[in-house]
Coordinates of C-alpha atoms in Angstrom, one line a residue:
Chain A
X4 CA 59.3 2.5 3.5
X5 CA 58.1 0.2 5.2
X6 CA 54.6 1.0 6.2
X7 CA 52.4 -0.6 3.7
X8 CA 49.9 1.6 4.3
X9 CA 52.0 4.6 2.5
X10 CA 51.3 3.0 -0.3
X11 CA 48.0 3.5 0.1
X12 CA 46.5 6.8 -1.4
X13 CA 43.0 7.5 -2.7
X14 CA 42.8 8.1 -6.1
X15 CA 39.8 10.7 -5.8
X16 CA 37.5 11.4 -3.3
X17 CA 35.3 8.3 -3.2
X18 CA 31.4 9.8 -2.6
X19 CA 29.1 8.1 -1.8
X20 CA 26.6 7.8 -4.7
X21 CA 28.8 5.2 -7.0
X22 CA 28.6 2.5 -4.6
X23 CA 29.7 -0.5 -6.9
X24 CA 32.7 1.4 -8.3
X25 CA 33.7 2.1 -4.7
X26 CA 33.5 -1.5 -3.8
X27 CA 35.3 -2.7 -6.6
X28 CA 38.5 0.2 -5.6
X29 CA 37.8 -1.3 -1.7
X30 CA 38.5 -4.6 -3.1
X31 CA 41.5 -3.5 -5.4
X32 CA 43.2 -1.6 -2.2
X33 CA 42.5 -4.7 0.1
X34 CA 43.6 -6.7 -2.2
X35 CA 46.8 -4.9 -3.0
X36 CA 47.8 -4.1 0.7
X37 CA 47.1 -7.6 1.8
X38 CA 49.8 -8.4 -0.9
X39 CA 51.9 -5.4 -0.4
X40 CA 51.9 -6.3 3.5
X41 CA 53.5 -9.4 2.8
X42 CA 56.1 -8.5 0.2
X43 CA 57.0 -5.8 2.9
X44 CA 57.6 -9.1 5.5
X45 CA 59.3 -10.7 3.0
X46 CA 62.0 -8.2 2.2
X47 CA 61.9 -7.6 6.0
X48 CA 63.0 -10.8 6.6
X49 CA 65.7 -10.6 4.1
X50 CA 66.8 -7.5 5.7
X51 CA 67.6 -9.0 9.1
X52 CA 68.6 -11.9 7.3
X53 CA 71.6 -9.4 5.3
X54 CA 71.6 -7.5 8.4
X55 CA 73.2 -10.4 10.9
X56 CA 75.3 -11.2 7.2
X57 CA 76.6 -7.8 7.2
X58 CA 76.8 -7.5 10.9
X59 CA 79.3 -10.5 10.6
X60 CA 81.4 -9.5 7.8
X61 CA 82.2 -5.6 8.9
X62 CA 83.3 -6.6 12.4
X63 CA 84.9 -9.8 11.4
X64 CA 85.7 -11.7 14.6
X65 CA 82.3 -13.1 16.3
X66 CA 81.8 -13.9 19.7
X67 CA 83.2 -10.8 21.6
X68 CA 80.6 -9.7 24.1
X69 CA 80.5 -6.2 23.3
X70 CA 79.9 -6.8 19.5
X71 CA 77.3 -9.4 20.5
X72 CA 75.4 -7.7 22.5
X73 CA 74.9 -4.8 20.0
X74 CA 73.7 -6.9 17.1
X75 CA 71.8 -8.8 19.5
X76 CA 70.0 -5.3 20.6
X77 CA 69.7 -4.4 16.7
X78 CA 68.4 -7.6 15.9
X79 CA 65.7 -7.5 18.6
X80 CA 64.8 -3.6 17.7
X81 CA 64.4 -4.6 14.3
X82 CA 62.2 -7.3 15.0
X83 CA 60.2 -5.4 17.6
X84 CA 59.5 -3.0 14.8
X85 CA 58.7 -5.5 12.4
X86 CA 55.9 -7.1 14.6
X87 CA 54.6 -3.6 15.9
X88 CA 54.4 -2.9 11.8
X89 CA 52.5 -6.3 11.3
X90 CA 50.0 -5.8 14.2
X91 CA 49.4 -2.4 12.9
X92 CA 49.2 -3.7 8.7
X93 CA 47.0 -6.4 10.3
X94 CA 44.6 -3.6 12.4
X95 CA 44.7 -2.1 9.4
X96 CA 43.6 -4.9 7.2
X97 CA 41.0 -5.5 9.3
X98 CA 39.5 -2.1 9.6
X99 CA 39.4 -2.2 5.6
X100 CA 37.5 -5.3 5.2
X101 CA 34.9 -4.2 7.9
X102 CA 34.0 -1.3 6.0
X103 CA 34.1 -3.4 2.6
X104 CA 31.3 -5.6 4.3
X105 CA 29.6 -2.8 5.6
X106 CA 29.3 -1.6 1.8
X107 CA 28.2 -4.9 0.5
X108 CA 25.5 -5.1 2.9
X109 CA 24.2 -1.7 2.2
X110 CA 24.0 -2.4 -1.5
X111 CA 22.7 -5.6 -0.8
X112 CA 19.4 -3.8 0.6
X113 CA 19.9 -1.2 -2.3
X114 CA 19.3 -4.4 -4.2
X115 CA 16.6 -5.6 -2.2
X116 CA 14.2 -2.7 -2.3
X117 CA 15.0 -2.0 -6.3
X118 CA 13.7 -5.8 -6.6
X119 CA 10.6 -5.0 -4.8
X120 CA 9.7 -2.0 -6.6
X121 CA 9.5 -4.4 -9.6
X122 CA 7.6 -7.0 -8.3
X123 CA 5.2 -4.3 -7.3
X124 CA 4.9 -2.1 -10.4
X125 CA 4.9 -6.0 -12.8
X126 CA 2.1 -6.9 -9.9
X127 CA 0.4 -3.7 -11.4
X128 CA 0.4 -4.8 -14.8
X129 CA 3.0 -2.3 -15.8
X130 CA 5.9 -2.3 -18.4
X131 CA 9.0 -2.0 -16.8
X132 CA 10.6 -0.1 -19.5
X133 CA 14.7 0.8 -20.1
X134 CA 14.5 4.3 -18.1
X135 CA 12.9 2.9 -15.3
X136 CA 10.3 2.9 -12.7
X137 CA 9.2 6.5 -13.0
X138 CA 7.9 6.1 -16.6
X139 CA 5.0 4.8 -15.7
X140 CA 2.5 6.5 -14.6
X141 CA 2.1 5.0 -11.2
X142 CA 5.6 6.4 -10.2
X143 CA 4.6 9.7 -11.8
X144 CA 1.5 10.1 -9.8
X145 CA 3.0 8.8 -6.6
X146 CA 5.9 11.8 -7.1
X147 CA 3.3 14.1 -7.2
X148 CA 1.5 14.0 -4.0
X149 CA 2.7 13.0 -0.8
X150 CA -0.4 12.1 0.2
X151 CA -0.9 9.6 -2.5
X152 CA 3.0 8.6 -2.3
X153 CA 2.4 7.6 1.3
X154 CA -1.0 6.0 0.5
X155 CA 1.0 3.4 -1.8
X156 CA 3.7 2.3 0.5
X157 CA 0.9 1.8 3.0
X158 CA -0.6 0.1 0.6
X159 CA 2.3 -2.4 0.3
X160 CA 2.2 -3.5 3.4
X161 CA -1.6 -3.7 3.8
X162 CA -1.4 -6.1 0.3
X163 CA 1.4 -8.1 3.0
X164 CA -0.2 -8.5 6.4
X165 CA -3.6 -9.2 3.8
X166 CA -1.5 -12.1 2.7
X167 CA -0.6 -13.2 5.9
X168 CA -4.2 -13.1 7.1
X169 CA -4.8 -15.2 4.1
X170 CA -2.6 -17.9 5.1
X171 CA -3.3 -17.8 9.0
X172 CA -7.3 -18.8 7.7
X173 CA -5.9 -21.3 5.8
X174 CA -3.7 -23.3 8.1
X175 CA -6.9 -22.3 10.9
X176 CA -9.2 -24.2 9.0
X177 CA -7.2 -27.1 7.9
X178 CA -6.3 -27.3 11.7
X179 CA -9.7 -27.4 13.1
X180 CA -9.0 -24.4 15.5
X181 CA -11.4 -24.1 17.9
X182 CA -14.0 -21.3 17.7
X183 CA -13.3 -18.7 19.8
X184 CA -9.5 -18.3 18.7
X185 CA -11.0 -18.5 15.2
X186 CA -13.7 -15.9 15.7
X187 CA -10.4 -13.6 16.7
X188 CA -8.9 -14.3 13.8
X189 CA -12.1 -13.5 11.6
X190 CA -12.3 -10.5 13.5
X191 CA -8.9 -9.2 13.3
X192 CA -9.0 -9.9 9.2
X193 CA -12.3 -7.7 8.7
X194 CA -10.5 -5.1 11.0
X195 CA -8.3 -5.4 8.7
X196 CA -10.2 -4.3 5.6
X197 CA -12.1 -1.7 7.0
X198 CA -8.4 -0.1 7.8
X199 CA -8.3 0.3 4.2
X200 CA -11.1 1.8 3.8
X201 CA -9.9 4.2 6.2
X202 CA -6.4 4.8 4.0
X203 CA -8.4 4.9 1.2
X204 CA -10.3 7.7 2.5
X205 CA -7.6 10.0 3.4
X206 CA -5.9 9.1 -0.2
X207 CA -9.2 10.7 -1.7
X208 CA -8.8 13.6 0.6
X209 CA -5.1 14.3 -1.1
X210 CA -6.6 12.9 -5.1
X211 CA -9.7 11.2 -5.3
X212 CA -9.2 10.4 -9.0
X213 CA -6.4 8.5 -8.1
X214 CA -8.3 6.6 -6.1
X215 CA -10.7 6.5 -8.5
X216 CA -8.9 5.1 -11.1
X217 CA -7.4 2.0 -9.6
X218 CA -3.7 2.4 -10.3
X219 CA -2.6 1.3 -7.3
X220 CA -4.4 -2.3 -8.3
X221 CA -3.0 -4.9 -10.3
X222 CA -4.5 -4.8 -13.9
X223 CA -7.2 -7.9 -13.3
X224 CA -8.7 -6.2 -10.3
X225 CA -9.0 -2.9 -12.6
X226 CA -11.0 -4.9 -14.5
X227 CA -14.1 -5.0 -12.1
X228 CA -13.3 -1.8 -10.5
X229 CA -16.5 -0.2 -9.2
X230 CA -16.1 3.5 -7.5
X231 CA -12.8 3.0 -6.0
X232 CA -12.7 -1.2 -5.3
X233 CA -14.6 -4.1 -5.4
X234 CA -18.5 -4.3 -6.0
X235 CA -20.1 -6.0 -3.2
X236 CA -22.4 -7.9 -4.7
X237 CA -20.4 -9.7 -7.3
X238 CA -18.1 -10.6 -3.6
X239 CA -21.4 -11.8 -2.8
X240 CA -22.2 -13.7 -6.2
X241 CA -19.1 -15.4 -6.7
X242 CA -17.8 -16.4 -3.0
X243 CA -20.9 -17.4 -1.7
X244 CA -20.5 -20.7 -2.9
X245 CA -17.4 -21.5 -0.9
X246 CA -19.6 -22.0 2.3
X247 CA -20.7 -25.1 1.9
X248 CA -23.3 -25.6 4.5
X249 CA -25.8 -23.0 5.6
X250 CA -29.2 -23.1 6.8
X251 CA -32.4 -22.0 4.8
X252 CA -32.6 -18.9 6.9
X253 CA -29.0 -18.2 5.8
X254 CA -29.4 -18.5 2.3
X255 CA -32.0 -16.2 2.8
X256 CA -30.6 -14.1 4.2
X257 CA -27.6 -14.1 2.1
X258 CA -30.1 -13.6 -1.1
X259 CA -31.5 -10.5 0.5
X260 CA -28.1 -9.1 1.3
X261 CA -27.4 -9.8 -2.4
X262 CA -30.4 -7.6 -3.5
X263 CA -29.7 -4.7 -0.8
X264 CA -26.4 -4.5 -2.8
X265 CA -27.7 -4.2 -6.1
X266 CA -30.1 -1.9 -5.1
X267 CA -27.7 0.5 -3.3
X268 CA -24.8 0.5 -5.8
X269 CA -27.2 0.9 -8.5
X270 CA -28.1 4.0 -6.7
X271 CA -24.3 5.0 -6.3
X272 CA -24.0 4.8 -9.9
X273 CA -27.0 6.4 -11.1
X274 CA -25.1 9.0 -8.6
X275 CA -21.7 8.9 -10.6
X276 CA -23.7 9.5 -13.9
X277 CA -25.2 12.5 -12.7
X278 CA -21.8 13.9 -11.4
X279 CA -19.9 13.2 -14.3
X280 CA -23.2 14.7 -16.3
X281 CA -22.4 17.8 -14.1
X282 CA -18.8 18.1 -14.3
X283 CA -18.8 17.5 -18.1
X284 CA -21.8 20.2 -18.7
X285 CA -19.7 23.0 -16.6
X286 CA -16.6 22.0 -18.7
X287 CA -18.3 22.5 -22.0
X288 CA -20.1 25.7 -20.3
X289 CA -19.9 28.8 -22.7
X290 CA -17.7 28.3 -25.9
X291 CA -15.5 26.4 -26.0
X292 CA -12.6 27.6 -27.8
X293 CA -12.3 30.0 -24.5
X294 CA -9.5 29.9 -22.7
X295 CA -9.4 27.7 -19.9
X296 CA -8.9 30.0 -17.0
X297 CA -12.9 30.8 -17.2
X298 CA -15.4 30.4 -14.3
X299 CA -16.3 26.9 -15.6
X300 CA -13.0 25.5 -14.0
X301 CA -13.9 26.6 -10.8
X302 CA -17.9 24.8 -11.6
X303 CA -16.4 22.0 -12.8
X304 CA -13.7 21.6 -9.3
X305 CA -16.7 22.3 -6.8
X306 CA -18.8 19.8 -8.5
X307 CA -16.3 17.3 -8.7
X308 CA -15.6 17.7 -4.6
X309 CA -17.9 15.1 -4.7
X310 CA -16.0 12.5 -5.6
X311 CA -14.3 11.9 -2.2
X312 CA -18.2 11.6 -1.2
X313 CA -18.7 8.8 -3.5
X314 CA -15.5 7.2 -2.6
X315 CA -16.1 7.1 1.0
X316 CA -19.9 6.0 0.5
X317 CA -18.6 2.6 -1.7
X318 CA -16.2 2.0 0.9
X319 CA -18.7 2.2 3.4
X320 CA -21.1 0.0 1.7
X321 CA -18.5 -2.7 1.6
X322 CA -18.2 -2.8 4.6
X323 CA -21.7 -2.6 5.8
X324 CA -21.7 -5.6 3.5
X325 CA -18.9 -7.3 4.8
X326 CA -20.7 -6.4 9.0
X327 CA -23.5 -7.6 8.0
X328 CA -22.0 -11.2 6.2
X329 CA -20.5 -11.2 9.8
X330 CA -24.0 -11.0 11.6
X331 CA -25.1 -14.0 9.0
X332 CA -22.7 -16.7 8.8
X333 CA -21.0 -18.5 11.8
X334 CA -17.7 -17.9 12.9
X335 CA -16.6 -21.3 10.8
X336 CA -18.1 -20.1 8.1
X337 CA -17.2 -16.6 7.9
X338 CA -13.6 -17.8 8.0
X339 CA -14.1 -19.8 5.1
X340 CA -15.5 -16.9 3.3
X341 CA -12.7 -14.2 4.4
X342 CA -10.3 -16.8 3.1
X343 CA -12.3 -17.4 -0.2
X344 CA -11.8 -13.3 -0.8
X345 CA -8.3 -13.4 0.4
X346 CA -7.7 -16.1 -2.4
X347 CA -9.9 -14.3 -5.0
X348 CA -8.3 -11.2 -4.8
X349 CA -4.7 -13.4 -4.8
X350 CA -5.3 -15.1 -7.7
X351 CA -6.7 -11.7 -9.6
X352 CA -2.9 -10.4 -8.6
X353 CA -1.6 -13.6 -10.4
X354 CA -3.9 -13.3 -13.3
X355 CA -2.0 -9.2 -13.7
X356 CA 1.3 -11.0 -13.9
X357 CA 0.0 -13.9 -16.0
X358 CA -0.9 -10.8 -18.6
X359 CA 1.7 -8.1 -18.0
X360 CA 4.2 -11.7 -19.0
X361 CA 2.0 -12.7 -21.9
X362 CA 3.7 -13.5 -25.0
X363 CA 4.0 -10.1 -27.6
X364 CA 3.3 -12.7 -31.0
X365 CA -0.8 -13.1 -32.1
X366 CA 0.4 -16.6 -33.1
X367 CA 1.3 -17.8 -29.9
X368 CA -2.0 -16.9 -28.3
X369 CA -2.3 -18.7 -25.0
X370 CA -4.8 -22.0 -25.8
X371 CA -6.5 -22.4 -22.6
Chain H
X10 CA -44.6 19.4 4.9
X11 CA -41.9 17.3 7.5
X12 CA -45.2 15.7 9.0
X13 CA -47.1 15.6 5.9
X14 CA -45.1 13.3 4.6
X15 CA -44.2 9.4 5.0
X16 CA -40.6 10.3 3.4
X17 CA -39.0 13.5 2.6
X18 CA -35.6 14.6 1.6
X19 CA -33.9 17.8 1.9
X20 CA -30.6 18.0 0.1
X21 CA -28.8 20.7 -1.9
X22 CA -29.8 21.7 -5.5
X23 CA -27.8 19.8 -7.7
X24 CA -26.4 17.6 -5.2
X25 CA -25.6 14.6 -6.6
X26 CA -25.5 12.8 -2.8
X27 CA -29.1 13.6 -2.3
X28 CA -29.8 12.2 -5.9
X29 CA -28.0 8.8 -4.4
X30 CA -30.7 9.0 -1.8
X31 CA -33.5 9.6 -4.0
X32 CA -33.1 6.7 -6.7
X33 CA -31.9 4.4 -3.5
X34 CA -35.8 5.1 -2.4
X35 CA -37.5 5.0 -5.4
X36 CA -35.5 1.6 -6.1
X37 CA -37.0 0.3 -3.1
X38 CA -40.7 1.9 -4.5
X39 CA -40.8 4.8 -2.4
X40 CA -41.5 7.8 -3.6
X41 CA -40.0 10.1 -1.4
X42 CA -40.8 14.3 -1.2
X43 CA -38.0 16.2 -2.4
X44 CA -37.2 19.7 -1.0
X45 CA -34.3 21.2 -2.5
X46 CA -32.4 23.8 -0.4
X47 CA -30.7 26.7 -2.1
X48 CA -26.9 27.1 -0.9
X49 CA -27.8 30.4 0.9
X50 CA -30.8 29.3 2.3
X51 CA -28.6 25.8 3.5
X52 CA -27.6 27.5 7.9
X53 CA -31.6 28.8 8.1
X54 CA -33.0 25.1 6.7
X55 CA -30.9 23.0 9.1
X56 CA -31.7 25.4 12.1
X57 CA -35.2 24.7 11.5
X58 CA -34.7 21.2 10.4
X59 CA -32.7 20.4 14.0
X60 CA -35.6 22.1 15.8
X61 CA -38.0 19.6 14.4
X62 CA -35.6 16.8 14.8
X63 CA -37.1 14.4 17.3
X64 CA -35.3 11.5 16.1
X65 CA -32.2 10.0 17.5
X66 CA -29.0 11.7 20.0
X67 CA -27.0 12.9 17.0
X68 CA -29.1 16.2 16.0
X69 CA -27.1 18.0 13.8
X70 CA -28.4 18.0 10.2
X71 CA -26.1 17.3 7.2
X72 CA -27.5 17.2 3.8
X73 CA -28.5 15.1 2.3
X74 CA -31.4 14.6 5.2
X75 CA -34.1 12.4 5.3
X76 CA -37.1 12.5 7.7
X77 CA -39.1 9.2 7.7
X78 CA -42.6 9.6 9.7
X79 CA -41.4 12.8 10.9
X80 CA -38.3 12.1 12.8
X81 CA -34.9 12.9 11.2
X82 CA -34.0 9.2 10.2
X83 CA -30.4 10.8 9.2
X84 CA -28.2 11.1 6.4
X85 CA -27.0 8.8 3.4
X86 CA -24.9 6.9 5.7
X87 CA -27.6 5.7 7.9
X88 CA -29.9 5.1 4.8
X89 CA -27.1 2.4 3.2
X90 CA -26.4 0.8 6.4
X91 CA -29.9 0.3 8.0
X92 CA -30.6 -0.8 4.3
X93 CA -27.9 -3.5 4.1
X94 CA -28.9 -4.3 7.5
X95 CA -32.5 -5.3 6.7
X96 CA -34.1 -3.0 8.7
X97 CA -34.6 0.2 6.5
X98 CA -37.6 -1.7 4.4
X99 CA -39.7 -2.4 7.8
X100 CA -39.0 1.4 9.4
X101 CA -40.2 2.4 5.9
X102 CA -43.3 -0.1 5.8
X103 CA -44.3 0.9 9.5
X104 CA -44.4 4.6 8.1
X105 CA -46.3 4.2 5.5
X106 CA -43.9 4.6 2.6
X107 CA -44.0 1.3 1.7
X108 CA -47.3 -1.3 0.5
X109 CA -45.8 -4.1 -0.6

């Protein structure tokens, strides 16, 4: 009767996938016992109070010793009860609300990770539709493949500690660092991208036309996708200008780089057109309204083996490209650049979520 | 025919790696010999190729292969980065490959 705690009693089992209904029934029970445990001191305290009242009336006469001593034992055994029942209702109490904030900060994270895998798929261009993340295909190929699955999450936190390399340039340059901490710094963010290139290789290994087409970019860099990332020489092109000073031998330099480019990704390509020549001529092998377990499969899966090949040699010409804008351009001046790219690809990123947020009406067409 | 010629290439038939190396060199204006290898023919080739070698510590012979001035110069790899480097056009010029 008077353990609030009786009172208490589960409805159902309480699992743990419905974590907002269970909070809400945390909060009801705490909430009710809190109050319960204090009605129960109230009438408590009008039970001693009727107690000593009754105590009095039944035996009549006070003040004989005997009597006295009784009630007085009573009284303290009641009250000795009553505390050890608070302590306990308070223990209690306590034990409830820990787990209630152990549930709001677990939800809390829930929350936190949903809200990231938004940003990342709206970074991607991609409409966030009613059902969900995994109508789109970038969760659908990342469920897929393992390889691929593990590949983006990397990715994630490439894109992050990219960002933060950004930044440290940034505040580096502003802040005149001296040279040789700089240098580190240029070192450690071309490190850096050629880690990516290692990621991206094993990613091929597990689904080079994944790789290959770009999904786990944000919609503007799809744009100038080139064999699995960015085409060196329109880097080249476009960034160059951020350096302001360089010496004739530099630009020189720089122009020849520019032309090695061209000349090897147009190679690379012509490349890629004789592949896909291949793969499509061993598709369309035979007649075609065959069934599609013929040989020509087989063809057309050993030919297009290759494609790992070609995603490994763009990645390796970008970063021969980005070596060998190292070997060119001072320390200073290759910080500059590395931030220039950082910033490039950033704003690309922005320019995704500028489109994936444009408005849906031909009429109210963005003026620029 | 490895010493005969400035520039030869020995990739797979239908490779479309070794056709990377082959428009790479006639962008530059080389014009390179071409021997294709037949898939069963590919262990005998780079036995014979290796013996030849001469060139560089790392003998083994992947395809696509290139031999400049009869030394294995290496694979595609090597081409792109000694090309982005600057110092393909001179190795080629000093064999004979290249005029201009």
């Amino acid at each position: 009767m008077n353990s609030p705690t009786s009172h208490f009693v589960p409805p159902r089992r309480m699992g743990v996938y419905d974590p907002i209904h269970q909070i809400s029934m945390w909060e009801e029970n705490f909430r009710s016992n809190v109050s319960l445990s204090a009605s129960t001191l109230l009438i408590d305290d009008a039970e001693i109070k009727f107690d000593n009242q009754s105590e009095y009336a039944s035996h009549g006469i006070p003040g004989t010793s005997k009597q006295y001593d009784q009630e007085a034992n009573r009284l303290a055994d009641k009250i000795q009860r009553r505390l050890a029942q608070n302590r306990e209702a308070a223990r209690k109490s306590r034990l409830r609300k820990k787990a209630y904030v152990q549930q709001l900060e677990s939800c809390r994270v829930k929350l936190m990770q949903l809200e990231q895998e938004v940003d990342h798929a709206k970074q991607q261009g991609l409409h966030i539709g009613g059902t969900g993340l995994g109508s789109n295909s970038l969760g659908f190929a990342a469920s897929l493949n393992s390889g691929i699955a593990n590949f983006e999450m990397e990715y994630g936190r490439w894109l992050e500690e990219r960002n933060r390399h950004t930044l440290a340039l940034r505040n580096a340059l502003s802040s005149h660092m001296g040279d040789v901490e700089l240098g580190e710094l240029v070192d450690g963010t071309m490190n850096h991208y050629f880690k990516l290139f290692g990621m991206k290789s094993a990613a091929a290994k597990a689904d080079a036309f994944y790789v290959m087409s770009g999904m786990w970019k944000s919609s503007a860099e799809r744009f100038f996708f080139w064999i699995g990332g960015f085409r060196p020489s329109e880097i080249l092109k476009i960034l160059v200008p951020r350096i302001e000073t360089m010496t004739e031998q530099q630009r020189s330099d720089i122009s020849n780089l520019g032309k090695s480019c061209q000349q090897a990704e147009d190679a690379l390509s012509q490349g890629m057109d004789k592949l896909q020549q291949m793969v499509s001529e061993s598709v369309a092998a035979g007649q075609l309204e065959e069934q599609t377990n013929t040989p020509n499969m087989s063809t057309a899966m050993e030919r297009l083996a290759a494609l790992v090949s070609f995603v490994n040699q763009a990645d390796h010409l970008r970063q021969e490209t980005l070596l060998q804008m190292s070997r060119i351009l001072t320390k200073r001046q290759a910080a500059r650049w590395l931030l220039a790219l950082g910033e490039y690809f950033q704003r690309l990123q922005a320019l995704s979520s500028f489109w994936a947020n444009r408005p849906s009406k031909p009429a109210e067409c963005l003026i620029p | 025919m490895v010493s005969e010629n400035a520039v030869i290439v020995f990739g797979r038939r239908g490779c479309c790696m070794s056709h990377v190396v082959k428009r790479l060199l006639l962008g530059l204006g080389v014009n390179p010999a071409v021997y294709e290898v037949e898939e069963k023919d590919e262990e005998g080739v780079a036995r014979e190729l290796e013996a030849i070698g001469g060139g560089g510590d790392n003998n083994k012979v992947q395809f696509p292969a290139v031999f400049i001035g009869g030394k294995l110069f290496g694979g595609l790899d090597r081409i792109m980065a000694t090309h982005i480097s600057g110092e393909l056009v001179p190795i080629l010029k000093q064999a004979g490959a290249l005029w201009l």
